[in-house]
mmCIF file of C-alpha atoms and ligand atoms in Angstrom:
data_model
loop_
_atom_site.group_PDB
_atom_site.id
_atom_site.type_symbol
_atom_site.label_atom_id
_atom_site.label_comp_id
_atom_site.label_asym_id
_atom_site.label_seq_id
_atom_site.Cartn_x
_atom_site.Cartn_y
_atom_site.Cartn_z
ATOM 1 C CA MET A 1 -11.071 20.182 -11.415
ATOM 2 C CA ARG A 2 -9.155 21.057 -8.285
ATOM 3 C CA ALA A 3 -5.962 19.114 -7.741
ATOM 4 C CA ALA A 4 -2.910 18.986 -5.623
ATOM 5 C CA VAL A 5 -0.028 19.611 -8.165
ATOM 6 C CA ILE A 6 3.528 18.956 -7.782
ATOM 7 C CA ASP A 7 4.954 21.864 -9.670
ATOM 8 C CA LYS A 8 8.555 21.517 -8.163
ATOM 9 C CA PHE A 9 10.105 18.618 -6.450
ATOM 10 C CA ASN A 10 10.436 19.023 -2.574
ATOM 11 C CA GLU A 11 8.168 22.031 -2.642
ATOM 12 C CA PRO A 12 4.624 22.218 -1.141
ATOM 13 C CA TRP A 13 2.073 20.891 -3.456
ATOM 14 C CA GLN A 14 -0.177 23.480 -5.152
ATOM 15 C CA VAL A 15 -3.928 23.055 -4.796
ATOM 16 C CA ARG A 16 -5.205 24.741 -7.986
ATOM 17 C CA GLU A 17 -7.370 24.170 -11.110
ATOM 18 C CA MET A 18 -6.405 21.631 -13.682
ATOM 19 C CA PRO A 19 -8.186 20.682 -16.948
ATOM 20 C CA ASP A 20 -10.783 17.948 -16.414
ATOM 21 C CA PRO A 21 -9.630 14.672 -17.863
ATOM 22 C CA ARG A 22 -11.622 12.932 -20.648
ATOM 23 C CA PRO A 23 -11.612 9.152 -21.155
ATOM 24 C CA GLY A 24 -9.998 7.682 -24.295
ATOM 25 C CA PRO A 25 -10.925 4.166 -25.596
ATOM 26 C CA GLY A 26 -10.860 1.644 -22.668
ATOM 27 C CA GLN A 27 -10.550 4.406 -20.059
ATOM 28 C CA VAL A 28 -12.842 5.855 -17.389
ATOM 29 C CA VAL A 29 -13.037 9.094 -15.408
ATOM 30 C CA ILE A 30 -13.664 8.680 -11.722
ATOM 31 C CA LYS A 31 -14.982 11.375 -9.288
ATOM 32 C CA VAL A 32 -12.545 10.794 -6.472
ATOM 33 C CA HIS A 33 -14.192 10.766 -3.037
ATOM 34 C CA ALA A 34 -11.249 9.608 -0.982
ATOM 35 C CA SER A 35 -7.506 9.027 -1.608
ATOM 36 C CA GLY A 36 -4.854 7.629 0.691
ATOM 37 C CA LEU A 37 -1.390 9.070 1.030
ATOM 38 C CA CYS A 38 1.365 6.438 0.495
ATOM 39 C CA TYR A 39 5.068 6.720 1.317
ATOM 40 C CA THR A 40 5.666 6.275 -2.342
ATOM 41 C CA ASP A 41 3.956 9.683 -2.783
ATOM 42 C CA LEU A 42 6.918 11.070 -0.887
ATOM 43 C CA HIS A 43 9.285 9.346 -3.345
ATOM 44 C CA ALA A 44 7.377 11.142 -6.170
ATOM 45 C CA HIS A 45 7.633 14.385 -4.180
ATOM 46 C CA HIS A 46 11.410 14.039 -3.762
ATOM 47 C CA GLY A 47 11.913 13.286 -7.630
ATOM 48 C CA MET A 48 12.792 9.623 -7.327
ATOM 49 C CA PHE A 49 10.427 8.669 -10.279
ATOM 50 C CA PRO A 50 11.019 9.539 -13.863
ATOM 51 C CA LEU A 51 8.310 12.236 -13.897
ATOM 52 C CA LYS A 52 8.559 15.831 -14.964
ATOM 53 C CA PRO A 53 6.448 18.481 -13.006
ATOM 54 C CA PRO A 54 3.875 19.510 -13.098
ATOM 55 C CA PHE A 55 2.072 16.354 -12.290
ATOM 56 C CA VAL A 56 -0.533 15.049 -9.779
ATOM 57 C CA ALA A 57 0.480 12.072 -7.393
ATOM 58 C CA GLY A 58 -1.827 9.722 -5.656
ATOM 59 C CA HIS A 59 -2.500 5.998 -6.202
ATOM 60 C CA GLU A 60 -5.080 4.971 -3.432
ATOM 61 C CA PRO A 61 -8.235 6.345 -5.050
ATOM 62 C CA ALA A 62 -11.831 5.345 -4.129
ATOM 63 C CA GLY A 63 -14.626 7.129 -6.040
ATOM 64 C CA VAL A 64 -17.558 6.867 -8.532
ATOM 65 C CA ILE A 65 -17.273 6.424 -12.349
ATOM 66 C CA VAL A 66 -18.707 9.491 -13.999
ATOM 67 C CA GLU A 67 -17.717 8.872 -17.677
ATOM 68 C CA VAL A 68 -16.681 5.853 -19.602
ATOM 69 C CA GLY A 69 -14.651 5.807 -22.896
ATOM 70 C CA ALA A 70 -15.395 3.910 -25.981
ATOM 71 C CA GLY A 71 -15.341 0.122 -25.728
ATOM 72 C CA VAL A 72 -15.721 -0.024 -21.936
ATOM 73 C CA THR A 73 -18.385 -2.680 -21.497
ATOM 74 C CA ASP A 74 -17.902 -4.038 -17.925
ATOM 75 C CA LEU A 75 -17.896 -0.766 -15.958
ATOM 76 C CA ARG A 76 -20.728 1.776 -15.772
ATOM 77 C CA VAL A 77 -21.276 5.246 -14.814
ATOM 78 C CA GLY A 78 -22.168 5.242 -11.158
ATOM 79 C CA ASP A 79 -20.100 2.223 -10.170
ATOM 80 C CA ARG A 80 -17.964 2.633 -6.922
ATOM 81 C CA VAL A 81 -14.396 1.686 -7.712
ATOM 82 C CA GLY A 82 -10.792 2.092 -6.716
ATOM 83 C CA VAL A 83 -7.672 1.936 -8.946
ATOM 84 C CA PHE A 84 -4.551 0.044 -8.315
ATOM 85 C CA TRP A 85 -1.048 0.765 -9.483
ATOM 86 C CA ASN A 86 -0.421 -1.346 -12.602
ATOM 87 C CA GLN A 87 -3.653 -0.618 -14.407
ATOM 88 C CA LYS A 88 -2.971 -2.031 -17.726
ATOM 89 C CA GLY A 89 -0.094 -4.312 -18.991
ATOM 90 C CA CYS A 90 1.309 -4.262 -22.564
ATOM 91 C CA GLY A 91 -0.717 -7.310 -23.290
ATOM 92 C CA ARG A 92 2.105 -9.019 -25.253
ATOM 93 C CA CYS A 93 4.914 -9.922 -22.872
ATOM 94 C CA ALA A 94 5.433 -13.222 -21.056
ATOM 95 C CA ALA A 95 3.783 -11.960 -17.854
ATOM 96 C CA CYS A 96 0.767 -10.519 -19.672
ATOM 97 C CA GLN A 97 0.256 -13.570 -21.773
ATOM 98 C CA ALA A 98 0.419 -15.652 -18.664
ATOM 99 C CA GLY A 99 -2.113 -13.439 -16.939
ATOM 100 C CA ARG A 100 0.404 -12.656 -14.155
ATOM 101 C CA ALA A 101 1.395 -9.267 -12.587
ATOM 102 C CA GLY A 102 4.829 -7.992 -13.401
ATOM 103 C CA CYS A 103 4.569 -6.566 -17.005
ATOM 104 C CA PRO A 104 7.591 -4.274 -17.265
ATOM 105 C CA ASN A 105 5.658 -1.914 -19.426
ATOM 106 C CA ALA A 106 2.495 -1.664 -17.355
ATOM 107 C CA GLN A 107 0.753 1.845 -17.225
ATOM 108 C CA SER A 108 0.053 3.377 -13.823
ATOM 109 C CA TRP A 109 -1.003 6.744 -12.374
ATOM 110 C CA MET A 110 2.317 8.017 -13.643
ATOM 111 C CA HIS A 111 1.079 7.744 -17.164
ATOM 112 C CA LEU A 112 -2.526 8.880 -16.649
ATOM 113 C CA GLY A 113 -2.424 11.141 -13.573
ATOM 114 C CA GLY A 114 -2.807 10.507 -9.815
ATOM 115 C CA SER A 115 -5.805 10.667 -7.506
ATOM 116 C CA ASN A 116 -4.904 13.757 -5.450
ATOM 117 C CA ALA A 117 -7.645 15.522 -7.470
ATOM 118 C CA GLU A 118 -11.397 15.725 -7.739
ATOM 119 C CA LEU A 119 -11.237 13.805 -11.085
ATOM 120 C CA MET A 120 -8.931 10.931 -12.254
ATOM 121 C CA LEU A 121 -8.380 9.190 -15.415
ATOM 122 C CA ALA A 122 -7.862 5.328 -15.221
ATOM 123 C CA TRP A 123 -7.815 2.296 -17.534
ATOM 124 C CA ALA A 124 -11.023 0.353 -16.913
ATOM 125 C CA SER A 125 -8.828 -2.678 -16.568
ATOM 126 C CA GLY A 126 -7.201 -0.956 -13.461
ATOM 127 C CA CYS A 127 -10.527 -0.517 -11.652
ATOM 128 C CA GLU A 128 -11.830 -2.817 -8.939
ATOM 129 C CA LEU A 129 -15.516 -2.540 -7.560
ATOM 130 C CA ILE A 130 -15.735 -1.506 -4.027
ATOM 131 C CA PRO A 131 -17.962 -3.968 -2.087
ATOM 132 C CA ASP A 132 -21.320 -2.528 -0.765
ATOM 133 C CA GLY A 133 -21.084 -1.201 2.694
ATOM 134 C CA VAL A 134 -17.407 -0.304 2.582
ATOM 135 C CA SER A 135 -16.905 3.449 2.686
ATOM 136 C CA PHE A 136 -14.670 5.269 0.284
ATOM 137 C CA GLU A 137 -12.401 6.300 3.184
ATOM 138 C CA ALA A 138 -11.944 2.650 4.246
ATOM 139 C CA ALA A 139 -11.503 1.390 0.715
ATOM 140 C CA ALA A 140 -8.912 3.847 -0.388
ATOM 141 C CA PRO A 141 -5.911 2.420 1.628
ATOM 142 C CA ILE A 142 -6.714 -1.080 0.319
ATOM 143 C CA PHE A 143 -5.731 -0.076 -3.216
ATOM 144 C CA CYS A 144 -2.131 0.133 -2.387
ATOM 145 C CA ALA A 145 -1.324 -0.634 1.264
ATOM 146 C CA GLY A 146 -3.871 -3.361 1.512
ATOM 147 C CA TYR A 147 -3.160 -4.956 -1.849
ATOM 148 C CA THR A 148 0.574 -4.956 -1.197
ATOM 149 C CA THR A 149 0.391 -6.507 2.192
ATOM 150 C CA MET A 150 -2.164 -9.066 1.342
ATOM 151 C CA SER A 151 -0.067 -10.118 -1.696
ATOM 152 C CA GLY A 152 2.813 -10.305 0.781
ATOM 153 C CA LEU A 153 0.922 -12.536 3.139
ATOM 154 C CA ARG A 154 -0.224 -14.833 0.267
ATOM 155 C CA ASN A 155 3.313 -14.980 -1.157
ATOM 156 C CA ALA A 156 4.507 -16.119 2.207
ATOM 157 C CA ASP A 157 2.358 -19.259 1.770
ATOM 158 C CA PRO A 158 1.119 -19.263 5.352
ATOM 159 C CA ARG A 159 -0.071 -22.623 6.840
ATOM 160 C CA PRO A 160 -2.479 -23.123 9.646
ATOM 161 C CA GLY A 161 -1.058 -22.520 13.154
ATOM 162 C CA GLU A 162 2.016 -20.463 11.792
ATOM 163 C CA ARG A 163 3.183 -17.319 13.450
ATOM 164 C CA VAL A 164 3.378 -14.051 11.527
ATOM 165 C CA ALA A 165 5.550 -11.124 12.757
ATOM 166 C CA VAL A 166 4.990 -7.706 11.192
ATOM 167 C CA LEU A 167 8.055 -5.386 11.153
ATOM 168 C CA GLY A 168 7.163 -1.716 10.594
ATOM 169 C CA VAL A 169 3.573 -1.134 11.827
ATOM 170 C CA GLY A 170 2.530 1.920 9.887
ATOM 171 C CA GLY A 171 0.343 2.431 6.865
ATOM 172 C CA LEU A 172 1.149 -1.001 5.404
ATOM 173 C CA GLY A 173 2.052 -2.852 8.501
ATOM 174 C CA HIS A 174 -1.213 -2.067 10.484
ATOM 175 C CA LEU A 175 -3.097 -3.780 7.551
ATOM 176 C CA ALA A 176 -0.634 -6.626 7.387
ATOM 177 C CA LEU A 177 -1.186 -7.398 11.020
ATOM 178 C CA GLN A 178 -5.008 -7.351 10.629
ATOM 179 C CA PHE A 179 -5.038 -9.545 7.573
ATOM 180 C CA ALA A 180 -2.743 -12.082 9.270
ATOM 181 C CA LYS A 181 -5.095 -12.152 12.287
ATOM 182 C CA ALA A 182 -8.220 -12.232 10.166
ATOM 183 C CA VAL A 183 -7.103 -15.385 8.333
ATOM 184 C CA GLY A 184 -6.498 -17.088 11.702
ATOM 185 C CA LEU A 185 -2.642 -16.878 12.186
ATOM 186 C CA GLU A 186 -0.810 -16.048 15.369
ATOM 187 C CA THR A 187 0.463 -12.447 15.049
ATOM 188 C CA VAL A 188 3.477 -10.588 16.410
ATOM 189 C CA ALA A 189 4.014 -6.825 16.114
ATOM 190 C CA ILE A 190 7.469 -5.653 16.213
ATOM 191 C CA THR A 191 7.773 -1.927 17.255
ATOM 192 C CA GLY A 192 10.382 0.438 18.357
ATOM 193 C CA GLN A 193 7.915 2.358 20.512
ATOM 194 C CA ALA A 194 6.949 0.967 24.029
ATOM 195 C CA ASN A 195 3.904 3.267 24.152
ATOM 196 C CA LYS A 196 2.380 1.552 21.121
ATOM 197 C CA GLN A 197 1.874 -1.841 22.820
ATOM 198 C CA LYS A 198 -1.848 -1.215 23.776
ATOM 199 C CA GLU A 199 -2.953 0.083 20.274
ATOM 200 C CA LEU A 200 -1.025 -2.732 18.459
ATOM 201 C CA ARG A 201 -2.876 -5.346 20.679
ATOM 202 C CA GLU A 202 -6.072 -3.543 19.708
ATOM 203 C CA LEU A 203 -5.137 -3.869 16.021
ATOM 204 C CA GLY A 204 -4.829 -7.718 16.533
ATOM 205 C CA ALA A 205 -1.265 -8.370 17.713
ATOM 206 C CA ASP A 206 -1.264 -11.485 20.025
ATOM 207 C CA VAL A 207 2.309 -10.613 21.072
ATOM 208 C CA VAL A 208 4.181 -7.268 20.912
ATOM 209 C CA VAL A 209 7.865 -7.338 20.642
ATOM 210 C CA LEU A 210 10.013 -4.281 21.463
ATOM 211 C CA ALA A 211 12.667 -3.971 18.681
ATOM 212 C CA GLY A 212 15.563 -2.197 20.510
ATOM 213 C CA ASP A 213 18.810 -2.251 18.556
ATOM 214 C CA ASP A 214 18.425 -5.897 17.517
ATOM 215 C CA PRO A 215 14.751 -6.704 16.520
ATOM 216 C CA GLY A 216 15.920 -10.210 15.261
ATOM 217 C CA LYS A 217 17.148 -11.216 18.745
ATOM 218 C CA ALA A 218 14.085 -9.644 20.393
ATOM 219 C CA LEU A 219 11.979 -11.676 17.992
ATOM 220 C CA ALA A 220 13.879 -14.948 18.618
ATOM 221 C CA ASP A 221 13.711 -14.430 22.359
ATOM 222 C CA ALA A 222 9.872 -14.103 22.024
ATOM 223 C CA GLY A 223 9.832 -17.553 20.256
ATOM 224 C CA GLY A 224 10.551 -16.354 16.670
ATOM 225 C CA ALA A 225 8.172 -16.420 13.584
ATOM 226 C CA ASP A 226 7.453 -18.622 10.654
ATOM 227 C CA ILE A 227 6.860 -15.545 8.548
ATOM 228 C CA VAL A 228 8.029 -11.861 8.775
ATOM 229 C CA LEU A 229 6.062 -9.321 6.820
ATOM 230 C CA SER A 230 8.446 -6.403 6.552
ATOM 231 C CA THR A 231 7.483 -2.816 5.436
ATOM 232 C CA THR A 232 10.406 -1.172 7.066
ATOM 233 C CA ASN A 233 12.780 1.116 5.067
ATOM 234 C CA SER A 234 15.728 0.165 7.292
ATOM 235 C CA ALA A 235 18.077 -2.297 5.736
ATOM 236 C CA LYS A 236 19.692 -2.831 9.055
ATOM 237 C CA GLN A 237 16.387 -3.813 10.664
ATOM 238 C CA VAL A 238 15.581 -6.099 7.803
ATOM 239 C CA ALA A 239 18.964 -7.916 8.250
ATOM 240 C CA SER A 240 18.559 -8.236 11.947
ATOM 241 C CA THR A 241 15.017 -9.436 11.851
ATOM 242 C CA PHE A 242 15.770 -12.123 9.448
ATOM 243 C CA ASN A 243 17.666 -13.803 12.282
ATOM 244 C CA GLY A 244 14.413 -14.148 14.147
ATOM 245 C CA LEU A 245 12.879 -16.529 11.596
ATOM 246 C CA ARG A 246 12.314 -19.979 12.754
ATOM 247 C CA PRO A 247 13.671 -22.835 10.495
ATOM 248 C CA GLY A 248 11.817 -22.890 7.286
ATOM 249 C CA GLY A 249 10.753 -19.306 7.681
ATOM 250 C CA ARG A 250 9.907 -16.869 5.036
ATOM 251 C CA PHE A 251 10.865 -13.215 5.129
ATOM 252 C CA ILE A 252 8.824 -11.020 2.709
ATOM 253 C CA ASN A 253 10.224 -7.752 1.998
ATOM 254 C CA MET A 254 7.667 -5.176 0.877
ATOM 255 C CA GLY A 255 9.547 -1.922 1.822
ATOM 256 C CA VAL A 256 12.212 -0.076 -0.022
ATOM 257 C CA PRO A 257 15.250 -0.527 2.371
ATOM 258 C CA ASP A 258 17.829 2.314 2.397
ATOM 259 C CA GLY A 259 20.645 0.085 1.236
ATOM 260 C CA GLY A 260 21.844 -3.428 0.615
ATOM 261 C CA ILE A 261 20.421 -6.155 2.882
ATOM 262 C CA LEU A 262 23.395 -8.019 4.586
ATOM 263 C CA ILE A 263 21.927 -11.306 5.869
ATOM 264 C CA ASP A 264 23.980 -14.101 7.269
ATOM 265 C CA PRO A 265 24.228 -16.722 4.560
ATOM 266 C CA LEU A 266 24.447 -19.444 7.112
ATOM 267 C CA VAL A 267 21.195 -18.520 8.753
ATOM 268 C CA LEU A 268 19.715 -18.292 5.278
ATOM 269 C CA MET A 269 20.959 -21.770 4.132
ATOM 270 C CA PHE A 270 21.036 -24.086 7.247
ATOM 271 C CA GLY A 271 17.447 -23.223 8.299
ATOM 272 C CA GLN A 272 16.153 -23.471 4.800
ATOM 273 C CA ARG A 273 14.982 -19.949 5.212
ATOM 274 C CA GLN A 274 13.891 -17.677 2.394
ATOM 275 C CA LEU A 275 14.079 -13.948 1.543
ATOM 276 C CA ARG A 276 11.465 -12.877 -0.904
ATOM 277 C CA GLY A 277 10.436 -9.517 -2.299
ATOM 278 C CA SER A 278 6.836 -8.784 -2.895
ATOM 279 C CA SER A 279 4.472 -6.132 -4.247
ATOM 280 C CA GLN A 280 1.024 -5.935 -5.624
ATOM 281 C CA ASP A 281 0.739 -9.350 -7.140
ATOM 282 C CA GLU A 282 -2.358 -11.432 -7.989
ATOM 283 C CA ARG A 283 -5.592 -9.512 -8.562
ATOM 284 C CA SER A 284 -7.285 -11.957 -6.189
ATOM 285 C CA ASP A 285 -5.173 -10.618 -3.356
ATOM 286 C CA LEU A 286 -6.861 -7.198 -3.792
ATOM 287 C CA TYR A 287 -10.252 -8.748 -3.974
ATOM 288 C CA GLU A 288 -9.621 -10.919 -0.794
ATOM 289 C CA ALA A 289 -8.328 -7.741 1.041
ATOM 290 C CA LEU A 290 -11.608 -5.833 0.115
ATOM 291 C CA GLN A 291 -13.727 -8.810 1.293
ATOM 292 C CA LEU A 292 -11.933 -8.779 4.610
ATOM 293 C CA VAL A 293 -12.786 -5.099 4.966
ATOM 294 C CA ALA A 294 -16.327 -5.688 3.926
ATOM 295 C CA ALA A 295 -16.685 -8.386 6.500
ATOM 296 C CA GLY A 296 -15.546 -6.030 9.256
ATOM 297 C CA LYS A 297 -12.538 -8.229 10.001
ATOM 298 C CA VAL A 298 -10.032 -5.580 8.944
ATOM 299 C CA LYS A 299 -10.496 -1.816 9.715
ATOM 300 C CA PRO A 300 -8.115 0.610 8.165
ATOM 301 C CA VAL A 301 -7.204 3.237 10.818
ATOM 302 C CA ILE A 302 -7.255 6.649 9.129
ATOM 303 C CA GLU A 303 -6.750 10.343 9.640
ATOM 304 C CA THR A 304 -8.716 12.473 7.102
ATOM 305 C CA TYR A 305 -7.855 15.676 5.595
ATOM 306 C CA PRO A 306 -9.586 18.082 3.018
ATOM 307 C CA LEU A 307 -7.598 18.442 -0.204
ATOM 308 C CA ALA A 308 -6.653 22.172 0.883
ATOM 309 C CA LYS A 309 -4.761 20.565 3.818
ATOM 310 C CA ILE A 310 -2.882 17.868 1.853
ATOM 311 C CA ASN A 311 0.488 19.448 2.543
ATOM 312 C CA GLU A 312 -0.208 19.074 6.377
ATOM 313 C CA ALA A 313 -0.898 15.402 5.722
ATOM 314 C CA ARG A 314 2.264 15.043 3.616
ATOM 315 C CA GLU A 315 4.364 16.591 6.293
ATOM 316 C CA ARG A 316 2.916 14.343 8.913
ATOM 317 C CA LEU A 317 3.563 11.328 6.761
ATOM 318 C CA GLU A 318 7.239 12.426 6.182
ATOM 319 C CA THR A 319 7.803 12.902 9.967
ATOM 320 C CA GLY A 320 6.219 9.462 10.832
ATOM 321 C CA LYS A 321 3.366 11.068 12.728
ATOM 322 C CA VAL A 322 0.342 9.466 10.792
ATOM 323 C CA ARG A 323 -1.706 6.844 12.536
ATOM 324 C CA TYR A 324 -1.907 4.823 10.305
ATOM 325 C CA ARG A 325 -3.017 6.241 6.948
ATOM 326 C CA ALA A 326 -3.709 9.726 5.890
ATOM 327 C CA VAL A 327 -6.722 9.910 3.509
ATOM 328 C CA VAL A 328 -7.713 12.932 1.615
ATOM 329 C CA GLN A 329 -11.531 13.446 1.419
ATOM 330 C CA HIS A 330 -13.303 15.449 -1.328
ATOM 331 C CA ALA A 331 -16.524 17.300 -0.599
ATOM 332 C CA THR A 332 -19.293 15.233 -2.273
HETATM 333 ZN ZN1 ZN B 1 1.471 3.134 -2.484
HETATM 334 ZN ZN1 ZN B 2 3.237 -7.021 -20.592
#
C-alpha cells in the first residue's frame, strides 16, 4: 500500500510503499477512501506522542472493509465504515465494565497504524457504519472532529432555549456550531477575524462576536452564553471567555490549551458556573453526529487533497489556513 509515513519528527511525511496490513482476530482491514487531517496529527508530527518513527498517522478514516479477521461476526466485507480514536478498551477496568468511555488502556491508531494510507488496520469494535447517502469525504471529519464536538455539546447538557457560543471556529468548531444549530439552540460564533462574519452566519451562527483582546467581555456585551464549546488552544482565550458565561453556564473545554487555565474563582463559584473537559465520549454521540450529517442538517466544509499532496495540507493546517477540514482522498 501507499502511505504517508512519518520517518522523522518535524520532517515532511514520506509517501511511499508500506507492507499491506492483515487482520488478526477481532480486526478488520479497511480500504481508506478519505481521511481527515486533525490538529492532533500535528502533535504526532512534532513528537508529542510516545511513538517511534516510522509510523503512519491519521484518525479520521472513512472507507470500505476489504478483509475481516477471525471471530468478526458483525461487520462484513463491503461495509462502509469509519474508525474512531479509542477502538478497543481493555475490557476489564471500571470504565470498560461500566460500558463507558475512558479506559486508560484503550487501543487506538497509535497501536494499529493510522489512516493516511490506502489500507488501515482497525479493531472491529472501533468501527461505525457510515449512513447511506453520506459521502466518505463528509463522513471522515465526523470520526474525530464531529464525535468530539457532539460529545462536548451533549456533556454541556443543553436545555431548550439556551444559547451556545463556539470559541475557535476551525475544524472542530465549525461542526460544533452546526450541531448546536441543528438541535435547535441559539448560536454564537466567537472569532478573531472580522472578515469571517458572513461565512460564520452561513454555517449557522445567529450572532457573530468579534473576540478582540478580551473575548469574554465581547461575549458578555453581546448577552453572554449558557454554554461555551471551546476548541481553542489559547489558555488566555479560555480564561477570558469563561467570564462571558451566564449564571449557571457550562464551559466545555475540548482543545489542548497552551498552559494552565487561570479562571476567576469568584466568577466560577457565585454564578454556579462549571468548567468541564470533554473528549470523544458516548458512542451514541458519534451515531447522532453521523445522523445529523445524513439528514443534511450538518455539512462538513472540506478541502480535498490527493495523498501525494498531504504535506501541503499539513502545512496549511499548521499555518491556520484550512477552511475548515483538510481531507485526503484516495483514488478508488
Ligand atoms: Zn483528531
Ligand atoms: Zn478498560
